[in-house]
C-alpha positions as a Python dict, from the first residue, in 0.01 Angstrom:
ca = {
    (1, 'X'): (0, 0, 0),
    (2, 'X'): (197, -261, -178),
    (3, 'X'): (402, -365, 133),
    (4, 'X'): (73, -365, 299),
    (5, 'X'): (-127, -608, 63),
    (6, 'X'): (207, -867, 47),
    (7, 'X'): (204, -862, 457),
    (8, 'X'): (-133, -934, 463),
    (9, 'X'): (-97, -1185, 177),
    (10, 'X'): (191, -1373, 382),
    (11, 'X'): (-25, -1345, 699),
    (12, 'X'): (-291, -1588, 514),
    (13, 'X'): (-72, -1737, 340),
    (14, 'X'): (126, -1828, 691),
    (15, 'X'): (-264, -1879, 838),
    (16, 'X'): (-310, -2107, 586),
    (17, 'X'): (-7, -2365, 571),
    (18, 'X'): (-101, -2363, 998),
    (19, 'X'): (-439, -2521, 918),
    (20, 'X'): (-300, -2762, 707),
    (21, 'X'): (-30, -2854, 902),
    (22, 'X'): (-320, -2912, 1163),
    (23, 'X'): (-546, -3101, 913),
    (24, 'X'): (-261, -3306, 858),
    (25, 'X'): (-223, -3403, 1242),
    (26, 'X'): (-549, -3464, 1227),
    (27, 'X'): (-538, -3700, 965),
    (28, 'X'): (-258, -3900, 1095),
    (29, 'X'): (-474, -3945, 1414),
    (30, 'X'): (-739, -4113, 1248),
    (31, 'X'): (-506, -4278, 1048),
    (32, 'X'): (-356, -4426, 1384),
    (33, 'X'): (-660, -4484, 1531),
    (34, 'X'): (-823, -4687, 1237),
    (35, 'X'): (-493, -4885, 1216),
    (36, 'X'): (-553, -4918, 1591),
    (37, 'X'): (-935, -5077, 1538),
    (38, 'X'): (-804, -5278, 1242),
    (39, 'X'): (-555, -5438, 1452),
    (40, 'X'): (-818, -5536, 1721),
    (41, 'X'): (-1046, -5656, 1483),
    (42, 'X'): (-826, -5882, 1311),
    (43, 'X'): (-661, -6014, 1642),
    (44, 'X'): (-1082, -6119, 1713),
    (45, 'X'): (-1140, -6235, 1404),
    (46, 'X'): (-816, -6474, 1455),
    (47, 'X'): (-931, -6520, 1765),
    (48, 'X'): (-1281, -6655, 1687),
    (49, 'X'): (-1097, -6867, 1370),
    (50, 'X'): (-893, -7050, 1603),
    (51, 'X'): (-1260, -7089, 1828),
    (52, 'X'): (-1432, -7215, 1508),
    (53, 'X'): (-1122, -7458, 1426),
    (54, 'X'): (-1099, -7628, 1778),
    (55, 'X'): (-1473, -7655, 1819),
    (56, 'X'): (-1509, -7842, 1489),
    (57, 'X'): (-1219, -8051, 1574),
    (58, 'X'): (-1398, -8124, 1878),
    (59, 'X'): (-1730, -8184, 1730),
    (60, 'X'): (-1528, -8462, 1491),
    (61, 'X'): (-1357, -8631, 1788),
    (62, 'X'): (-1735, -8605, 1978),
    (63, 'X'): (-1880, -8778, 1676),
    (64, 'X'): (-1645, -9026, 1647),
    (65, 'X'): (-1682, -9139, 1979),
    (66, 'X'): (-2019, -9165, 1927),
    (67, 'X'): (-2002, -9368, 1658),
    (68, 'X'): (-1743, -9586, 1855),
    (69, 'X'): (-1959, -9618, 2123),
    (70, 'X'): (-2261, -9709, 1873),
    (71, 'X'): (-2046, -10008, 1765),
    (72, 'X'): (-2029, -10094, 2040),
    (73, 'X'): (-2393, -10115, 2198),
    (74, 'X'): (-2449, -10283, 1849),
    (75, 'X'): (-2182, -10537, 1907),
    (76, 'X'): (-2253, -10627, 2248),
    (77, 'X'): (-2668, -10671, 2177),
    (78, 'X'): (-2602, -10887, 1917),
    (79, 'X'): (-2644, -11221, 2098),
    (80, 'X'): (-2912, -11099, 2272),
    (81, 'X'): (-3077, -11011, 1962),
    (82, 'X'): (-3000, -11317, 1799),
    (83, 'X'): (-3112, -11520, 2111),
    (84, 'X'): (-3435, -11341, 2065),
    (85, 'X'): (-3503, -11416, 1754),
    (86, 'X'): (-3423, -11782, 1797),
    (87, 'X'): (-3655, -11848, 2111),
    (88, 'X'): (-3932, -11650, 1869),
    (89, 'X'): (-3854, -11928, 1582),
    (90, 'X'): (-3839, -12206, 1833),
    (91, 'X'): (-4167, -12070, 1993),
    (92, 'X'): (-4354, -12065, 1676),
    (93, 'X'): (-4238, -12385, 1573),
    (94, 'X'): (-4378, -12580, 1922),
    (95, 'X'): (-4700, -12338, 1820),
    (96, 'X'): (-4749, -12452, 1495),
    (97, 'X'): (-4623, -12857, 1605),
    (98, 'X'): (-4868, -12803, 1891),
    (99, 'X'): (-5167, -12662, 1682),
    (100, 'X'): (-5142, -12964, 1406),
}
C-alpha cells in the first residue's frame, strides 16, 4: 500500500512539474510576443517622431518664406504707397489754394 501511495505520489508529482514546464512555455510566448508588439510600437512611435520633426522643420522654412516674401511685397509697394500719399497732399493742397 506504501509502494502504491509513493507511485501515485510521483505520478502527480511527474503530472505536475509537466504543467509547469507547459505554463512556462506559455509564458515565454507571451513574453516573445509582447517584446514583439513593443518593438513595433516603438519603431511607430520613432517613426511618427521623425514625422513630427520634419514637418515642423518644414512649417519653419514655410514661415520663413513667408515672411521673406512679405518683405518683399512691403518693399516693392513702398513707392507706390508713398506716391499715393504725396498726390493726396498735393491734391488737398490745390483744394484748399483753390477754395481760398
Amino acid at each position: 500500500e506504501a509502494t502504491a501511495l509513493l507511485l501515485v505520489s510521483s505520478a502527480l508529482l511527474l503530472e505536475s512539474t509537466v504543467l509547469l514546464l507547459e505554463s512556462t512555455a506559455l509564458l515565454l510566448e507571451s513574453t516573445e510576443s509582447s517584446s514583439r508588439v513593443y518593438c513595433a510600437a516603438t519603431r511607430v512611435y520613432c517613426a511618427v517622431a521623425r514625422l513630427v520633426e520634419s514637418t515642423a522643420e518644414l512649417l519653419l522654412e514655410s514661415t520663413a518664406l513667408l515672411l521673406e516674401s512679405t518683405v518683399l511685397l512691403l518693399e516693392s509697394t513702398a513707392p507706390f504707397y508713398s506716391w499715393l500719399t504725396a498726390t493726396e497732399c498735393s491734391s488737398s493742397m490745390v483744394q484748399l489754394i483753390r477754395e481760398s
